[in-house]
PDB file of C-alpha atoms in Angstrom:
ATOM      1  CA  UNK A   1      -1.359 -31.768   2.363  1.00 52.00           C
ATOM      2  CA  UNK A   2      -4.261 -29.784   3.811  1.00 71.00           C
ATOM      3  CA  UNK A   3      -4.295 -26.068   3.168  1.00 69.00           C
ATOM      4  CA  UNK A   4      -4.183 -25.157   6.867  1.00 72.00           C
ATOM      5  CA  UNK A   5      -1.091 -27.359   7.374  1.00 82.00           C
ATOM      6  CA  UNK A   6       0.449 -25.821   4.277  1.00 83.00           C
ATOM      7  CA  UNK A   7      -0.266 -22.338   5.610  1.00 86.00           C
ATOM      8  CA  UNK A   8       1.361 -23.249   8.932  1.00 87.00           C
ATOM      9  CA  UNK A   9       4.445 -24.472   7.047  1.00 91.00           C
ATOM     10  CA  UNK A  10       4.455 -21.319   4.935  1.00 92.00           C
ATOM     11  CA  UNK A  11       4.249 -19.097   8.020  1.00 92.00           C
ATOM     12  CA  UNK A  12       7.130 -20.987   9.602  1.00 94.00           C
ATOM     13  CA  UNK A  13       9.245 -20.841   6.451  1.00 95.00           C
ATOM     14  CA  UNK A  14       8.502 -17.138   5.962  1.00 95.00           C
ATOM     15  CA  UNK A  15       9.749 -16.406   9.457  1.00 96.00           C
ATOM     16  CA  UNK A  16      12.807 -18.628   8.939  1.00 96.00           C
ATOM     17  CA  UNK A  17      13.621 -16.876   5.654  1.00 96.00           C
ATOM     18  CA  UNK A  18      13.233 -13.480   7.325  1.00 97.00           C
ATOM     19  CA  UNK A  19      15.602 -14.481  10.131  1.00 97.00           C
ATOM     20  CA  UNK A  20      18.124 -15.908   7.661  1.00 97.00           C
ATOM     21  CA  UNK A  21      17.935 -12.801   5.481  1.00 97.00           C
ATOM     22  CA  UNK A  22      18.447 -10.512   8.473  1.00 97.00           C
ATOM     23  CA  UNK A  23      21.421 -12.606   9.613  1.00 97.00           C
ATOM     24  CA  UNK A  24      22.878 -12.500   6.103  1.00 97.00           C
ATOM     25  CA  UNK A  25      22.580  -8.707   6.084  1.00 97.00           C
ATOM     26  CA  UNK A  26      24.398  -8.471   9.431  1.00 98.00           C
ATOM     27  CA  UNK A  27      27.133 -10.818   8.220  1.00 97.00           C
ATOM     28  CA  UNK A  28      27.533  -8.824   5.018  1.00 97.00           C
ATOM     29  CA  UNK A  29      27.836  -5.633   7.077  1.00 97.00           C
ATOM     30  CA  UNK A  30      30.641  -7.296   9.042  1.00 97.00           C
ATOM     31  CA  UNK A  31      32.378  -8.222   5.791  1.00 97.00           C
ATOM     32  CA  UNK A  32      31.991  -4.614   4.641  1.00 96.00           C
ATOM     33  CA  UNK A  33      33.700  -3.374   7.807  1.00 96.00           C
ATOM     34  CA  UNK A  34      36.497  -5.895   7.385  1.00 95.00           C
ATOM     35  CA  UNK A  35      36.937  -4.939   3.744  1.00 95.00           C
ATOM     36  CA  UNK A  36      36.992  -1.244   4.602  1.00 94.00           C
ATOM     37  CA  UNK A  37      39.732  -1.917   7.144  1.00 94.00           C
ATOM     38  CA  UNK A  38      41.713  -3.996   4.658  1.00 93.00           C
ATOM     39  CA  UNK A  39      41.478  -1.242   2.053  1.00 92.00           C
ATOM     40  CA  UNK A  40      42.581   1.326   4.619  1.00 93.00           C
ATOM     41  CA  UNK A  41      45.586  -0.786   5.594  1.00 92.00           C
ATOM     42  CA  UNK A  42      46.479  -1.353   1.946  1.00 90.00           C
ATOM     43  CA  UNK A  43      46.130   2.336   1.135  1.00 90.00           C
ATOM     44  CA  UNK A  44      48.443   3.254   4.030  1.00 93.00           C
ATOM     45  CA  UNK A  45      50.837   0.532   2.883  1.00 91.00           C
ATOM     46  CA  UNK A  46      50.483  -1.310   6.159  1.00 92.00           C
ATOM     47  CA  UNK A  47      50.615  -5.087   6.182  1.00 92.00           C
ATOM     48  CA  UNK A  48      47.076  -6.389   5.968  1.00 89.00           C
ATOM     49  CA  UNK A  49      46.289  -8.244   9.186  1.00 90.00           C
ATOM     50  CA  UNK A  50      43.046  -9.917   8.090  1.00 91.00           C
ATOM     51  CA  UNK A  51      44.528 -12.752   6.058  1.00 91.00           C
ATOM     52  CA  UNK A  52      41.449 -14.960   6.208  1.00 94.00           C
ATOM     53  CA  UNK A  53      39.045 -12.468   4.611  1.00 95.00           C
ATOM     54  CA  UNK A  54      38.976 -14.020   1.126  1.00 94.00           C
ATOM     55  CA  UNK A  55      38.483 -17.573   2.445  1.00 95.00           C
ATOM     56  CA  UNK A  56      35.811 -16.468   4.937  1.00 97.00           C
ATOM     57  CA  UNK A  57      33.961 -14.512   2.273  1.00 96.00           C
ATOM     58  CA  UNK A  58      34.073 -17.421  -0.192  1.00 96.00           C
ATOM     59  CA  UNK A  59      32.720 -19.808   2.466  1.00 97.00           C
ATOM     60  CA  UNK A  60      29.959 -17.314   3.298  1.00 98.00           C
ATOM     61  CA  UNK A  61      28.967 -17.020  -0.363  1.00 97.00           C
ATOM     62  CA  UNK A  62      28.864 -20.789  -0.912  1.00 97.00           C
ATOM     63  CA  UNK A  63      26.796 -21.330   2.240  1.00 97.00           C
ATOM     64  CA  UNK A  64      24.456 -18.536   1.182  1.00 97.00           C
ATOM     65  CA  UNK A  65      24.009 -20.152  -2.246  1.00 97.00           C
ATOM     66  CA  UNK A  66      23.087 -23.501  -0.650  1.00 96.00           C
ATOM     67  CA  UNK A  67      20.618 -21.868   1.739  1.00 95.00           C
ATOM     68  CA  UNK A  68      19.083 -19.786  -1.040  1.00 96.00           C
ATOM     69  CA  UNK A  69      18.592 -22.868  -3.207  1.00 95.00           C
ATOM     70  CA  UNK A  70      16.931 -24.664  -0.287  1.00 95.00           C
ATOM     71  CA  UNK A  71      14.475 -21.815   0.193  1.00 95.00           C
ATOM     72  CA  UNK A  72      13.836 -21.504  -3.537  1.00 94.00           C
ATOM     73  CA  UNK A  73      12.921 -25.210  -3.738  1.00 92.00           C
ATOM     74  CA  UNK A  74      10.492 -24.984  -0.825  1.00 93.00           C
ATOM     75  CA  UNK A  75       8.776 -21.864  -2.111  1.00 93.00           C
ATOM     76  CA  UNK A  76       8.389 -23.202  -5.621  1.00 92.00           C
ATOM     77  CA  UNK A  77       6.512 -26.216  -4.269  1.00 90.00           C
ATOM     78  CA  UNK A  78       4.516 -24.212  -1.713  1.00 89.00           C
ATOM     79  CA  UNK A  79       3.377 -21.655  -4.267  1.00 87.00           C
ATOM     80  CA  UNK A  80       2.198 -24.400  -6.605  1.00 87.00           C
ATOM     81  CA  UNK A  81       0.322 -26.210  -3.821  1.00 85.00           C
ATOM     82  CA  UNK A  82      -1.291 -23.049  -2.511  1.00 80.00           C
ATOM     83  CA  UNK A  83      -2.464 -21.945  -5.929  1.00 76.00           C
ATOM     84  CA  UNK A  84      -4.107 -25.254  -6.775  1.00 78.00           C
ATOM     85  CA  UNK A  85      -6.149 -25.343  -3.531  1.00 65.00           C
ATOM     86  CA  UNK A  86      -9.917 -25.175  -3.705  1.00 51.00           C
ATOM     87  CA  UNK A  87     -11.786 -22.065  -2.651  1.00 53.00           C
ATOM     88  CA  UNK A  88     -13.661 -23.524   0.316  1.00 53.00           C
ATOM     89  CA  UNK A  89     -10.743 -25.464   1.748  1.00 50.00           C
ATOM     90  CA  UNK A  90      -7.963 -22.968   1.189  1.00 46.00           C
ATOM     91  CA  UNK A  91      -9.490 -19.595   1.767  1.00 49.00           C
ATOM     92  CA  UNK A  92     -11.445 -20.061   4.987  1.00 55.00           C
ATOM     93  CA  UNK A  93      -8.340 -19.320   7.034  1.00 70.00           C
ATOM     94  CA  UNK A  94      -8.543 -15.532   7.168  1.00 73.00           C
ATOM     95  CA  UNK A  95      -6.384 -15.000  10.243  1.00 79.00           C
ATOM     96  CA  UNK A  96      -3.567 -17.163   8.888  1.00 80.00           C
ATOM     97  CA  UNK A  97      -3.737 -15.313   5.565  1.00 82.00           C
ATOM     98  CA  UNK A  98      -3.466 -11.950   7.325  1.00 86.00           C
ATOM     99  CA  UNK A  99      -0.576 -13.263   9.378  1.00 89.00           C
ATOM    100  CA  UNK A 100       1.106 -14.383   6.163  1.00 91.00           C
ATOM    101  CA  UNK A 101       0.733 -10.881   4.701  1.00 91.00           C
ATOM    102  CA  UNK A 102       2.263  -9.376   7.832  1.00 93.00           C
ATOM    103  CA  UNK A 103       5.189 -11.793   7.819  1.00 94.00           C
ATOM    104  CA  UNK A 104       5.735 -11.276   4.095  1.00 95.00           C
ATOM    105  CA  UNK A 105       5.999  -7.514   4.680  1.00 95.00           C
ATOM    106  CA  UNK A 106       8.501  -8.113   7.472  1.00 96.00           C
ATOM    107  CA  UNK A 107      10.465 -10.383   5.127  1.00 96.00           C
ATOM    108  CA  UNK A 108      10.410  -7.625   2.522  1.00 96.00           C
ATOM    109  CA  UNK A 109      11.943  -5.174   4.997  1.00 97.00           C
ATOM    110  CA  UNK A 110      14.658  -7.693   5.866  1.00 97.00           C
ATOM    111  CA  UNK A 111      15.362  -8.155   2.159  1.00 97.00           C
ATOM    112  CA  UNK A 112      15.614  -4.370   1.751  1.00 97.00           C
ATOM    113  CA  UNK A 113      18.187  -4.319   4.553  1.00 97.00           C
ATOM    114  CA  UNK A 114      20.123  -7.065   2.765  1.00 97.00           C
ATOM    115  CA  UNK A 115      20.122  -5.103  -0.483  1.00 97.00           C
ATOM    116  CA  UNK A 116      21.339  -2.012   1.389  1.00 97.00           C
ATOM    117  CA  UNK A 117      24.157  -4.044   2.951  1.00 97.00           C
ATOM    118  CA  UNK A 118      24.982  -5.460  -0.489  1.00 96.00           C
ATOM    119  CA  UNK A 119      25.196  -1.970  -2.012  1.00 95.00           C
ATOM    120  CA  UNK A 120      27.396  -0.829   0.886  1.00 95.00           C
ATOM    121  CA  UNK A 121      29.697  -3.817   0.367  1.00 95.00           C
ATOM    122  CA  UNK A 122      29.977  -3.074  -3.351  1.00 93.00           C
ATOM    123  CA  UNK A 123      31.144   0.468  -2.625  1.00 92.00           C
ATOM    124  CA  UNK A 124      34.259  -0.968  -1.029  1.00 89.00           C
ATOM    125  CA  UNK A 125      34.645  -3.990  -3.272  1.00 91.00           C
ATOM    126  CA  UNK A 126      35.157  -1.927  -6.431  1.00 86.00           C
ATOM    127  CA  UNK A 127      38.521  -0.787  -4.985  1.00 80.00           C
ATOM    128  CA  UNK A 128      39.602  -4.218  -3.764  1.00 83.00           C
ATOM    129  CA  UNK A 129      42.303  -5.897  -5.841  1.00 79.00           C
ATOM    130  CA  UNK A 130      44.225  -7.995  -3.308  1.00 80.00           C
ATOM    131  CA  UNK A 131      42.352 -11.238  -3.963  1.00 84.00           C
ATOM    132  CA  UNK A 132      39.594 -12.587  -6.155  1.00 88.00           C
ATOM    133  CA  UNK A 133      36.278 -12.820  -4.369  1.00 91.00           C
ATOM    134  CA  UNK A 134      33.170 -14.687  -5.541  1.00 92.00           C
ATOM    135  CA  UNK A 135      31.076 -11.516  -5.557  1.00 94.00           C
ATOM    136  CA  UNK A 136      29.163 -12.849  -8.571  1.00 95.00           C
ATOM    137  CA  UNK A 137      27.810 -15.566  -6.260  1.00 95.00           C
ATOM    138  CA  UNK A 138      26.746 -12.991  -3.687  1.00 96.00           C
ATOM    139  CA  UNK A 139      25.077 -10.944  -6.427  1.00 96.00           C
ATOM    140  CA  UNK A 140      23.217 -14.003  -7.678  1.00 96.00           C
ATOM    141  CA  UNK A 141      21.988 -14.909  -4.187  1.00 96.00           C
ATOM    142  CA  UNK A 142      20.875 -11.357  -3.402  1.00 96.00           C
ATOM    143  CA  UNK A 143      18.982 -11.139  -6.694  1.00 96.00           C
ATOM    144  CA  UNK A 144      17.357 -14.530  -6.094  1.00 96.00           C
ATOM    145  CA  UNK A 145      16.318 -13.555  -2.560  1.00 96.00           C
ATOM    146  CA  UNK A 146      14.956 -10.239  -3.787  1.00 96.00           C
ATOM    147  CA  UNK A 147      12.930 -11.941  -6.527  1.00 96.00           C
ATOM    148  CA  UNK A 148      11.694 -14.620  -4.126  1.00 96.00           C
ATOM    149  CA  UNK A 149      10.586 -11.974  -1.652  1.00 96.00           C
ATOM    150  CA  UNK A 150       8.586 -10.252  -4.379  1.00 95.00           C
ATOM    151  CA  UNK A 151       6.893 -13.540  -5.265  1.00 94.00           C
ATOM    152  CA  UNK A 152       6.092 -14.232  -1.622  1.00 95.00           C
ATOM    153  CA  UNK A 153       4.593 -10.759  -1.198  1.00 94.00           C
ATOM    154  CA  UNK A 154       2.480 -11.241  -4.294  1.00 94.00           C
ATOM    155  CA  UNK A 155       1.331 -14.660  -3.088  1.00 91.00           C
ATOM    156  CA  UNK A 156       0.445 -13.277   0.345  1.00 90.00           C
ATOM    157  CA  UNK A 157      -1.605 -10.448  -1.146  1.00 90.00           C
ATOM    158  CA  UNK A 158      -3.306 -12.830  -3.558  1.00 88.00           C
ATOM    159  CA  UNK A 159      -4.196 -15.213  -0.730  1.00 86.00           C
ATOM    160  CA  UNK A 160      -5.509 -12.380   1.467  1.00 84.00           C
ATOM    161  CA  UNK A 161      -7.621 -11.046  -1.389  1.00 85.00           C
ATOM    162  CA  UNK A 162      -9.124 -14.468  -2.107  1.00 82.00           C
ATOM    163  CA  UNK A 163      -9.744 -15.029   1.589  1.00 80.00           C
ATOM    164  CA  UNK A 164     -11.612 -11.748   1.906  1.00 76.00           C
ATOM    165  CA  UNK A 165     -13.605 -12.523  -1.226  1.00 74.00           C
ATOM    166  CA  UNK A 166     -14.521 -15.998   0.061  1.00 69.00           C
ATOM    167  CA  UNK A 167     -15.642 -14.525   3.368  1.00 66.00           C
ATOM    168  CA  UNK A 168     -17.837 -12.025   1.523  1.00 65.00           C
ATOM    169  CA  UNK A 169     -15.991  -8.813   2.401  1.00 56.00           C
ATOM    170  CA  UNK A 170     -14.921  -7.869  -1.104  1.00 51.00           C
TER     171      UNK A 170
END
C-alpha cells in the first residue's frame, strides 16, 4: 500500500476512533447516572426500578472489548507499515502528517474524557453490591485505549518530525 493511501486510512481511522471513544465516554456517563440512581434507591430501601442495568452494562463491556480489539489490530498493522516506509515516499506528505498530529491530539482529549468518565463510574461502583458487573473488562478496555492513544500520539509526532526533516525545515 502506498504511503499516501496509508495516511488517508490512518486519518480516517483516527477520526473513527475519536468518535467511538467520545461515544463510549457518553455511554459510560449514562451508566454512571443509572448506577447513582440505583444506589440511591437501594440506600433509601426503595425497590430498584432499573432491572436491566447489569445486563446492559455487560453487553456494553463486551461490545467495547470487540471494538477495542478491532482498533488494536488495525493500529498494530498501520504502525508497522508506516514505520517501514522509505523517506522519500512516506515523508513528502507534510499536510497529511500535520493533520494526523491534529487528529491524534483530538483523540487524546477524547481519551482523557473517557478516563474521567471511567473514574466517575468507579466512584459509584465501589458501593455497588446488588449484582456482579464485568468492570474488569471495562478497566481492560480503558487501559488499552489509553495506551493505544499514547502510541498514536507518538507515531504522529514521529511522522511530523520526519516530514519536517525531509522537507529541510529541521
